[in-house]
Coordinates of C-alpha atoms and ligand atoms in Angstrom, one line a residue:
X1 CA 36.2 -31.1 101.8
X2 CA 33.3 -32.8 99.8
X3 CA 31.5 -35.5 99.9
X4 CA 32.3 -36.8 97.0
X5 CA 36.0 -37.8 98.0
X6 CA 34.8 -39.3 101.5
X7 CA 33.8 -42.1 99.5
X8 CA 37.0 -43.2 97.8
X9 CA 37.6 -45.4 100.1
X10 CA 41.3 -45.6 101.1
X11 CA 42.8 -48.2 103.4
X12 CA 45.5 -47.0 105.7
X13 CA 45.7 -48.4 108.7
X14 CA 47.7 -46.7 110.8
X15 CA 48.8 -48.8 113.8
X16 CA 50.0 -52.0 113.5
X17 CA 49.6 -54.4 116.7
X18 CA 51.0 -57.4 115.1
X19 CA 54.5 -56.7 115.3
X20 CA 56.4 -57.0 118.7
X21 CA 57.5 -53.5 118.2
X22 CA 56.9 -51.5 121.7
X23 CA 55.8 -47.7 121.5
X24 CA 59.1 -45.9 120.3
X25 CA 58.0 -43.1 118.5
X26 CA 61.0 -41.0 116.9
X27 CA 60.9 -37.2 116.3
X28 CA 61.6 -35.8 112.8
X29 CA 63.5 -32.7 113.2
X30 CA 63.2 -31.8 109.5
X31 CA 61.0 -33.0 106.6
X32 CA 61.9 -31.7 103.2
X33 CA 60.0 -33.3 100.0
X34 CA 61.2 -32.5 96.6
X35 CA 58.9 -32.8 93.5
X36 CA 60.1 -33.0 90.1
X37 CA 57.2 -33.3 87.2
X38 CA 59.5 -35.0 84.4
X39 CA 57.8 -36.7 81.3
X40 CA 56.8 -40.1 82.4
X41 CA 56.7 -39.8 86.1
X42 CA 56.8 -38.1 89.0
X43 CA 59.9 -38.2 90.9
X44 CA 59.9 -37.4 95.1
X45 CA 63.0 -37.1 97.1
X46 CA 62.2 -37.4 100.4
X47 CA 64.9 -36.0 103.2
X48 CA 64.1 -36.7 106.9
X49 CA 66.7 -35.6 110.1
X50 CA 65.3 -38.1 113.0
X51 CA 65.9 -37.7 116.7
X52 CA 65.5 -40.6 119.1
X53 CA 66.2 -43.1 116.7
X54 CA 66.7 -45.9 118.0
X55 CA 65.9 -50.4 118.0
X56 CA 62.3 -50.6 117.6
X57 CA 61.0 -47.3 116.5
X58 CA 58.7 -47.1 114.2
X59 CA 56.9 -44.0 111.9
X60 CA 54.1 -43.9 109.6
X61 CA 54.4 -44.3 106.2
X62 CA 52.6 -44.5 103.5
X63 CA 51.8 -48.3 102.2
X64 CA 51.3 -47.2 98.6
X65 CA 55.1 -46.4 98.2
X66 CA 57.1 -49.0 97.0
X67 CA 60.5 -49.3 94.9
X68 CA 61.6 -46.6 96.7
X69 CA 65.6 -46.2 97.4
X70 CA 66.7 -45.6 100.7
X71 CA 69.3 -44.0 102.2
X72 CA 70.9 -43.3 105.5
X73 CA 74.6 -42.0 107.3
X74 CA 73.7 -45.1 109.7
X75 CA 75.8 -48.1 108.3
X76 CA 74.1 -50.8 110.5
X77 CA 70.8 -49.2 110.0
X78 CA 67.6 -52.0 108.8
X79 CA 64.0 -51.8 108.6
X80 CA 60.6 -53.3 107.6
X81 CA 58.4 -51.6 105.8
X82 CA 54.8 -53.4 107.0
X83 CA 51.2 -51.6 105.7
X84 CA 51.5 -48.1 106.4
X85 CA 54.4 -48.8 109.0
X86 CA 58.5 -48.3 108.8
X87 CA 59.6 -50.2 111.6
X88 CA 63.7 -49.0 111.8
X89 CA 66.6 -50.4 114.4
X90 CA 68.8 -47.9 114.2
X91 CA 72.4 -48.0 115.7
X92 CA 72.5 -44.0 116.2
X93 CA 70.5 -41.6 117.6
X94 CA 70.3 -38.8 114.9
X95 CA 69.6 -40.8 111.5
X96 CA 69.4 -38.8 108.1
X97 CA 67.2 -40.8 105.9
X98 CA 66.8 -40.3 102.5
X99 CA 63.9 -42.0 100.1
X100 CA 63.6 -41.4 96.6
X101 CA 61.2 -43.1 94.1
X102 CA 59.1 -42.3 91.1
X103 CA 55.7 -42.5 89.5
X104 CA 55.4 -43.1 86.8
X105 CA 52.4 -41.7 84.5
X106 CA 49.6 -43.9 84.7
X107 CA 46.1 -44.4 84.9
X108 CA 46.4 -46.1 88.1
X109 CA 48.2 -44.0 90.0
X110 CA 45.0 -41.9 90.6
X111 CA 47.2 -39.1 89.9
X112 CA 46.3 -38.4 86.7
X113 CA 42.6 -37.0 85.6
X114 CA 40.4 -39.1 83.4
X115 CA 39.0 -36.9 81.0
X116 CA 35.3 -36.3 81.6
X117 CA 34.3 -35.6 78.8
X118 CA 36.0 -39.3 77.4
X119 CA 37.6 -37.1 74.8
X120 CA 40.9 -39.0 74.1
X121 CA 43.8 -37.1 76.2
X122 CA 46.3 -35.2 74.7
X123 CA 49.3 -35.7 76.8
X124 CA 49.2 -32.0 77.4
X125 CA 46.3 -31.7 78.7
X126 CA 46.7 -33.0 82.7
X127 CA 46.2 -32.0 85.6
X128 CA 48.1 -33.6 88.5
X129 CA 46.5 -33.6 91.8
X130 CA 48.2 -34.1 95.6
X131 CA 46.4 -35.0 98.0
X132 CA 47.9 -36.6 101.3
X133 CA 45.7 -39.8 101.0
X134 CA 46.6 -40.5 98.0
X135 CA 49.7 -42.5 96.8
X136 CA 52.1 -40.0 96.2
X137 CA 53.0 -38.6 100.1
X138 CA 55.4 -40.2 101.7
X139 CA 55.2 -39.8 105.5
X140 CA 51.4 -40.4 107.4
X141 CA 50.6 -37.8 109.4
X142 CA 51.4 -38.1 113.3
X143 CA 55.3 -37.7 112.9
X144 CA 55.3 -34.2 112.3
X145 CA 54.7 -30.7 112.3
X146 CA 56.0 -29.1 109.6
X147 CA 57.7 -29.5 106.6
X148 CA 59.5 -28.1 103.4
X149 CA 58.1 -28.7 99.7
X150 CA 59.6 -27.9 96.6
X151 CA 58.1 -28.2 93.1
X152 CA 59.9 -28.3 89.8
X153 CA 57.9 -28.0 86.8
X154 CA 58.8 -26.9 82.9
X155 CA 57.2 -22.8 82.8
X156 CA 53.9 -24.3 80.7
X157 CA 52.7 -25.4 84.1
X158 CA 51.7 -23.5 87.6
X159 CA 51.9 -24.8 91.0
X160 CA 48.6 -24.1 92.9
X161 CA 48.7 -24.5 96.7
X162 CA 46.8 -22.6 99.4
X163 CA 49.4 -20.7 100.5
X164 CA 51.5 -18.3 98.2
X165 CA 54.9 -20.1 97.1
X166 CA 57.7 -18.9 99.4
X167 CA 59.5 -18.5 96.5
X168 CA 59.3 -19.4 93.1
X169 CA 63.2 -19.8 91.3
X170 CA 63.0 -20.0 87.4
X171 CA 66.2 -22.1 85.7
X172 CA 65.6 -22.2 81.7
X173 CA 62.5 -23.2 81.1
X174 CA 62.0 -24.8 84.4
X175 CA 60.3 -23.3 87.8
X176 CA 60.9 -24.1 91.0
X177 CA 58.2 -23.3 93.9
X178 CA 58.9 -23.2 97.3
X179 CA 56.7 -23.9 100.2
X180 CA 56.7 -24.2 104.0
X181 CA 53.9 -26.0 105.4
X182 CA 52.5 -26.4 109.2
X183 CA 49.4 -28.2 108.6
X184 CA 48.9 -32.2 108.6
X185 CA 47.4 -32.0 104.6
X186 CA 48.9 -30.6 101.6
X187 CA 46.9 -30.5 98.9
X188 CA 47.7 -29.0 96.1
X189 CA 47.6 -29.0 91.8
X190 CA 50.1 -29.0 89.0
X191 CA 48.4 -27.8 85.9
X192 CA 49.3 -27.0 82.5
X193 CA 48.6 -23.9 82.3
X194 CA 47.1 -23.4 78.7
X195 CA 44.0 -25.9 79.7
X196 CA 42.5 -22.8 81.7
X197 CA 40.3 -20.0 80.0
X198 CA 42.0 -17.7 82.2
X199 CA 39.9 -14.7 84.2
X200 CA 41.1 -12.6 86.5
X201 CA 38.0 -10.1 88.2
X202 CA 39.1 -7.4 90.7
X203 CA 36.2 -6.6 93.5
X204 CA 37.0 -4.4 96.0
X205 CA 40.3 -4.6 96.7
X206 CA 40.4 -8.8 96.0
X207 CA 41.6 -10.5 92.4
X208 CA 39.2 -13.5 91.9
X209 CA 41.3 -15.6 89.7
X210 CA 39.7 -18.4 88.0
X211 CA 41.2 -20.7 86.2
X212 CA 38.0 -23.0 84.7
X213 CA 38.9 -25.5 82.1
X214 CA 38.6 -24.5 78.3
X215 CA 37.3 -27.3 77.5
X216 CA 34.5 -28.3 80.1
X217 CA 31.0 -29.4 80.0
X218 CA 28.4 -27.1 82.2
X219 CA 24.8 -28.3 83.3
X220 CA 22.1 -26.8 81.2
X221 CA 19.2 -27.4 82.5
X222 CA 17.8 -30.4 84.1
X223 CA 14.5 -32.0 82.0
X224 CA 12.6 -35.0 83.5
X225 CA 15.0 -35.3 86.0
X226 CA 17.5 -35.6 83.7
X227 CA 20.5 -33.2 83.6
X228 CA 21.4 -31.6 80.1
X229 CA 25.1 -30.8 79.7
X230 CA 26.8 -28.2 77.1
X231 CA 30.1 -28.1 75.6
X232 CA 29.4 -25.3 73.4
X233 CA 32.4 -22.7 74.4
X234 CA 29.6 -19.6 74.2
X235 CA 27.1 -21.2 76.2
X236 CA 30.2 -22.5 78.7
X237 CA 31.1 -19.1 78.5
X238 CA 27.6 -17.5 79.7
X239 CA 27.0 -19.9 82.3
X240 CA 30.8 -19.2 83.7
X241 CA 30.3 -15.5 84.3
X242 CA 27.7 -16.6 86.2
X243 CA 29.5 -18.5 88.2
X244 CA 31.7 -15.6 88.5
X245 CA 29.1 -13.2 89.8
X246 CA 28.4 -16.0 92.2
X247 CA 31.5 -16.6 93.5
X248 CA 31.4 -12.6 94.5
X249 CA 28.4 -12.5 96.3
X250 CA 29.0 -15.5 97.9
X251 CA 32.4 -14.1 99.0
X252 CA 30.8 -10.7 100.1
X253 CA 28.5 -12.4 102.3
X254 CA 31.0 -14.4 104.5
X255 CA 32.9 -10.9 104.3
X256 CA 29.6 -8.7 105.4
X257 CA 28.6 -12.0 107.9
X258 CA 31.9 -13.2 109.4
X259 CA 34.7 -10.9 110.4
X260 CA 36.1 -9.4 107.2
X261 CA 39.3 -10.1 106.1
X262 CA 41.9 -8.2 103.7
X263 CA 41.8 -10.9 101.0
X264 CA 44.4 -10.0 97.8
X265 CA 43.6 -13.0 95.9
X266 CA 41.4 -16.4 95.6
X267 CA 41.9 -18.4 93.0
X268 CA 39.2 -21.1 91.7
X269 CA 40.6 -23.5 89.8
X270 CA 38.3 -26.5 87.9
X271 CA 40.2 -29.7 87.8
X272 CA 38.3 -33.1 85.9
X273 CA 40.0 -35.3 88.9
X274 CA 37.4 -37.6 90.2
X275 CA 39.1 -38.3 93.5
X276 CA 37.8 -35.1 95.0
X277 CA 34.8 -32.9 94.3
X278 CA 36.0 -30.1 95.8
X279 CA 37.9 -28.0 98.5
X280 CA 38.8 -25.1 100.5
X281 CA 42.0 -23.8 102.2
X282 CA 42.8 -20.8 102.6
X283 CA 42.3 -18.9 99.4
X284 CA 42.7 -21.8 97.2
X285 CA 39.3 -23.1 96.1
X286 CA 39.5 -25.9 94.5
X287 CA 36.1 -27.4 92.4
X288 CA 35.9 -30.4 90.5
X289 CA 33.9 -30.1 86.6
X290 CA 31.0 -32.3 88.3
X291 CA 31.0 -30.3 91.4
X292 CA 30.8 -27.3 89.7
X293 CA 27.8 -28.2 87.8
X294 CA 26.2 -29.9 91.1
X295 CA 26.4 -26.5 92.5
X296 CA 24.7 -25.2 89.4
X297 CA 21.8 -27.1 90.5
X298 CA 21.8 -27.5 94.3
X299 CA 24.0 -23.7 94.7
X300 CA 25.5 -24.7 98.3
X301 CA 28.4 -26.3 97.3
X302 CA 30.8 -23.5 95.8
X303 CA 29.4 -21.5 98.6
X304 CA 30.7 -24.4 101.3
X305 CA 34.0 -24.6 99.8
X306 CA 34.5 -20.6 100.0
X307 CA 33.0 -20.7 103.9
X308 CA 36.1 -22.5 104.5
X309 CA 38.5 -19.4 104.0
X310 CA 37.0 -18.1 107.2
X311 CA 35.9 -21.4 108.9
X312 CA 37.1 -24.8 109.8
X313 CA 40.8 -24.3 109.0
X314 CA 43.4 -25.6 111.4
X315 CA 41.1 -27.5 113.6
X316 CA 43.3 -29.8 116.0
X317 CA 43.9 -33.1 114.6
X318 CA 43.4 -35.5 118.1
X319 CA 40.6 -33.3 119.8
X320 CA 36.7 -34.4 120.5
X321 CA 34.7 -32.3 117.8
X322 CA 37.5 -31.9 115.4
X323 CA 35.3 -33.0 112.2
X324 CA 32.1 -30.9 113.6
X325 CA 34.5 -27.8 113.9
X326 CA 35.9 -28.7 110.7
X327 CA 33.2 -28.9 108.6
X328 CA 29.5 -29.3 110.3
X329 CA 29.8 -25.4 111.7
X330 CA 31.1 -24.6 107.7
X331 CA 28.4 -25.9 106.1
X332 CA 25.7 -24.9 109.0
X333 CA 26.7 -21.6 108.3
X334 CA 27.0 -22.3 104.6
X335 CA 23.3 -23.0 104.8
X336 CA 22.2 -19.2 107.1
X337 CA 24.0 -18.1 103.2
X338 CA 21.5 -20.4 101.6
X339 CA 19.1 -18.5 103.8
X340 CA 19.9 -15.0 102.9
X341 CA 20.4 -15.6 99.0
X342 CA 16.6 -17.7 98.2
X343 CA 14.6 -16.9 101.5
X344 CA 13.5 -18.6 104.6
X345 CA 10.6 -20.7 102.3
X346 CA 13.9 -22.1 100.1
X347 CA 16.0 -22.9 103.4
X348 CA 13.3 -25.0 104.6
X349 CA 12.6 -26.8 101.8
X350 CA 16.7 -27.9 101.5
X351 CA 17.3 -28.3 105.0
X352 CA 14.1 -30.6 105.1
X353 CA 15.1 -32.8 101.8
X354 CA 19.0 -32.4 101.7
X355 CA 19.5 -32.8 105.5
X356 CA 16.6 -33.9 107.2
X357 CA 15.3 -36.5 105.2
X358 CA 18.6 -37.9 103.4
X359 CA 19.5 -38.3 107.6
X360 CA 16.2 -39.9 108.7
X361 CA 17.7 -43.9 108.3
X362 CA 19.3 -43.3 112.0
X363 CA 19.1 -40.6 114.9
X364 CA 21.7 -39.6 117.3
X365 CA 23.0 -37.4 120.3
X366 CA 25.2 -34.6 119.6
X367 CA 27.5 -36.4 121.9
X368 CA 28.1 -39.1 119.0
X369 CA 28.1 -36.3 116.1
X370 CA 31.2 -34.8 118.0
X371 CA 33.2 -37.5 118.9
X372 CA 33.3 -39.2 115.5
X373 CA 35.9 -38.1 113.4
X374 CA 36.5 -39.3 109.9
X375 CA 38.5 -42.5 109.2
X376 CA 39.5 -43.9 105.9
X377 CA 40.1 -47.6 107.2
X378 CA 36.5 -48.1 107.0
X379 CA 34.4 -49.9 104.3
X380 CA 32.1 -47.3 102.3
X381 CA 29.0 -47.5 104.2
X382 CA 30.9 -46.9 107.2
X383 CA 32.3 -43.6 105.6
X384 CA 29.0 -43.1 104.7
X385 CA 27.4 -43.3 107.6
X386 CA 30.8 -40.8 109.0
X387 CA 29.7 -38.2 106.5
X388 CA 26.1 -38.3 107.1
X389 CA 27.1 -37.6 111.0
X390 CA 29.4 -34.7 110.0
X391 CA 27.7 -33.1 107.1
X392 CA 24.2 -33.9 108.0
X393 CA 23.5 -34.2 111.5
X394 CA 26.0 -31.8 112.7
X395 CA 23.9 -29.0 110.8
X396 CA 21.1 -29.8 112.3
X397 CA 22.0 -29.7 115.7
X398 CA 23.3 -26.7 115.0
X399 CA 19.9 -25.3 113.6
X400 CA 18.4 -26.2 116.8
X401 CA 20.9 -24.4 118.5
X402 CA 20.1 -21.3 115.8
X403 CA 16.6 -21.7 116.4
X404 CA 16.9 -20.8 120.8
X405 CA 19.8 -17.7 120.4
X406 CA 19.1 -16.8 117.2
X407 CA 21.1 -15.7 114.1
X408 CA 22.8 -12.9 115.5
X409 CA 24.0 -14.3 118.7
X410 CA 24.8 -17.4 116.7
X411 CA 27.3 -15.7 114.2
X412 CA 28.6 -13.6 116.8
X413 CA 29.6 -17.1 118.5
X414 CA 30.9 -18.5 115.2
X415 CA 33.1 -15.3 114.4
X416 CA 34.6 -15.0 117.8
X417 CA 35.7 -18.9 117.5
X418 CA 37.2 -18.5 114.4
X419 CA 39.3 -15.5 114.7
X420 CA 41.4 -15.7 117.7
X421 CA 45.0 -15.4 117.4
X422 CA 45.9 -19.0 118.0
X423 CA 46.9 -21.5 115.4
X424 CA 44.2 -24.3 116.3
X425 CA 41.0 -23.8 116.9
X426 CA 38.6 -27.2 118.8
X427 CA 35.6 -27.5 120.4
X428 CA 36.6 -26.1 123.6
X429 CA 37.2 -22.4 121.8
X430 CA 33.5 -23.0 120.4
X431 CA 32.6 -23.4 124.0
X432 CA 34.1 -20.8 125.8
X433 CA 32.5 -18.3 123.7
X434 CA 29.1 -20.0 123.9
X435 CA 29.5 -19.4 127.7
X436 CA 30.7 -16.3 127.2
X437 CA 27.3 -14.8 124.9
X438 CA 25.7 -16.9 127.9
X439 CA 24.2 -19.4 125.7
X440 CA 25.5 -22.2 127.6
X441 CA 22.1 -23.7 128.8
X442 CA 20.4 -23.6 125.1
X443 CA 23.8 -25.4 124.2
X444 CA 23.6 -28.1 126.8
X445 CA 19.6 -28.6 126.2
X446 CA 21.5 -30.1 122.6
X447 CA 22.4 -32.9 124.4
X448 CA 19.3 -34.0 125.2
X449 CA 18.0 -34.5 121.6
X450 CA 18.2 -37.1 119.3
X451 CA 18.1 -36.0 115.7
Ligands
LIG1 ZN1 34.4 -28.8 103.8

């Protein structure tokens, strides 16, 4: 994920000590969340099988709901709904609950995209974007594992996930997707679908689908320190097939690099939301406009997004080093990209001014890079200060670490983390294989510095 949406700062807090409630945590059998994109709002159905329900349990959900129906097969059932916190007494053990509520198009939902561009928007021209911190989801993560999702949309808009739909049922001129997901996030993007300039490239065996936005501004050039934008479609148009070409190589690396993998499709997709600049999941690689033309300018952020279709995925949510396996080893080996595309002379120069120096204001052990973990109940600087220990410092412990084995050794490492069979990967997997390339006393001599 990028930087850029670290720093909406988003307060969920997730315990609440206040209350007298004692520890009862419930298990959620089955999760199902139905989405319906009508004219003027959103609406969500929410269906939830609970086990162990009884007085004083309590699960996490989402503060940012309210007016929401609920209903349940337990007659004597009650409950408080407290920050991000549904205390429930229930007088059965297995409770269906049901919670159904809307939302409703608006500018401050932070659901829908502000234009840009400040053109005025057409109403069919959004994008809607889910993202679990955001106000749409329903249940916090903690209560379960898995879960059902259905979309409904009318057939001018697509449903972009990163995982295939399940299924996809059509009904007149309405579209159902279905998805089963395992993973604590589930971000995904309803679009209309005529907003894209549509371009499908087949390399070797994988469709690159991107779906940029017709109408889109693109970085020119940057005068004086100033960056010069262009909405002229032909000059859009130019500077996207470069971003095209880019995309490739930048793909064909982690592929030559990292263990290859059969890959049928990626699709890009531009989006104006400013609540996140950009992400990877699987083969979903989402870019916001602004990120896009950052990378125009900087080039190792579309290429950090795309590391994470190899690296970072499915890290375990509790474990020491979750946000350094995450992310600091994606964009470390992001950067060995860098490397290979401008030369050793370029990598310096970035590492010293984008890493180095934008890091200087504190130092710190590896010990603290891996034990911090990101947390939205902080103020900004605090997130801040999170990011620079995760996207900063992480790297360049990790270039230390480069710099005694070398780049070989170190990839080897990286690719035998990242592709074992198992479902989540921690730091203990990175560990193992260290010992196992017998690298395990250049990894401990990282303890010893402060960066
Ligand atoms: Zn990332």
């Amino acid at each position: 994920m990028s930087k850029i949406m670290q720093l909406v700062v988003i307060n969920i807090s997730l315990l609440i000590t206040t209350l007298s409630y004692s520890q009862n945590t419930i298990s959620i059998n089955e999760y199902t969340i139905a989405v319906i994109l009508q004219d003027t709002a959103l609406s969500i159905d929410a269906s939830l099988s609970i086990e162990n329900c009884k007085q004083q349990s309590y699960m996490l959900f989402n503060s940012d709901i309210s007016d929401y129906v609920l209903r349940t097969n337990d007659n004597n059932f009650n409950y408080i709904h407290k920050n991000d916190t549904l205390f429930i007494n229930s007088s059965i053990d297995s409770v269906r609950l049901n919670i159904a509520y809307n939302i409703p198009w608006d500018r401050d939902t932070c659901l829908i995209v502000e234009d840009e561009l400040q053109r005025i928007r057409k109403s069919d021209e959004f994008q809607v974007f889910f993202e679990r911190y955001y106000r749409w989801y329903p249940l916090l993560y903690d209560n379960f594992s898995n879960y059902k999702l259905s979309v409904t949309t009318n057939s001018s808009f697509g449903v972009f996930a990163y995982t295939s739909a399940d299924s996809i049922i059509s009904s007149g001129n309405r579209k159902t997707y279905f998805y089963n997901f395992y993973d604590e996030d589930i971000p995904f993007l309803i679009s209309k679908l005529d907003v894209f300039n549509y371009k499908t490239i087949k390399y070797k065996g994988t469709n690159f689908n991107f779906y940029f936005l017709e109408n889109t501004k693109r970085l020119l050039e940057v005068k004086n320190n100033k960056p010069i934008f262009t909405v002229d479609s032909i000059k859009v148009d130019s500077i996207n097939n470069h971003i095209y070409n880019r995309c490739i190589r930048i793909t064909q690396w982690y592929q030559n690099n990292l263990k290859q993998k059969e890959i049928k499709n990626i699709d890009f997709i531009e989006s104006t939301s400013p609540h996140m600049g950009g992400f990877g999941l699987n083969n979903l690689i989402y870019l916001n406009t602004q990120m896009i033309n950052y990378d125009l300018y900087y080039k190792y952020q579309i290429s950090h997004e795309i590391g994470h279709i190899w690296l970072g995925l499915n890290t375990k949510y509790k474990e020491v080093g979750r946000n350094f396996m995450s992310e600091s080893i994606n964009e470390y080996v992001n950067l060995l990209l860098y490397e290979d595309f401008f030369g050793k002379q370029e990598f310096d120069k970035l590492l010293k001014k984008e890493f180095i120096s934008s890091s200087s204001h504190f130092s710190c052990s590896l010990k603290e890079v891996l034990n911090i973990r990101k947390n939205f109940n902080l103020n900004n600087q605090e997130q801040v200060n999170i990011d620079v220990l995760i996207y900063k410092k992480g790297p360049l412990f990790l270039n230390e670490f480069r710099n005694k084995i070398g780049k070989e050794i170190f990839l080897k490492i990286i690719n035998d983390t990242y592709t074992q069979e198992k479902k989540l990967i921690t730091l203990s997997d990175f560990e193992s294989n260290i010992k196992k390339h017998n690298c395990w006393k250049a990894y401990l001599e990282l303890f010893e510095l402060k960066l």
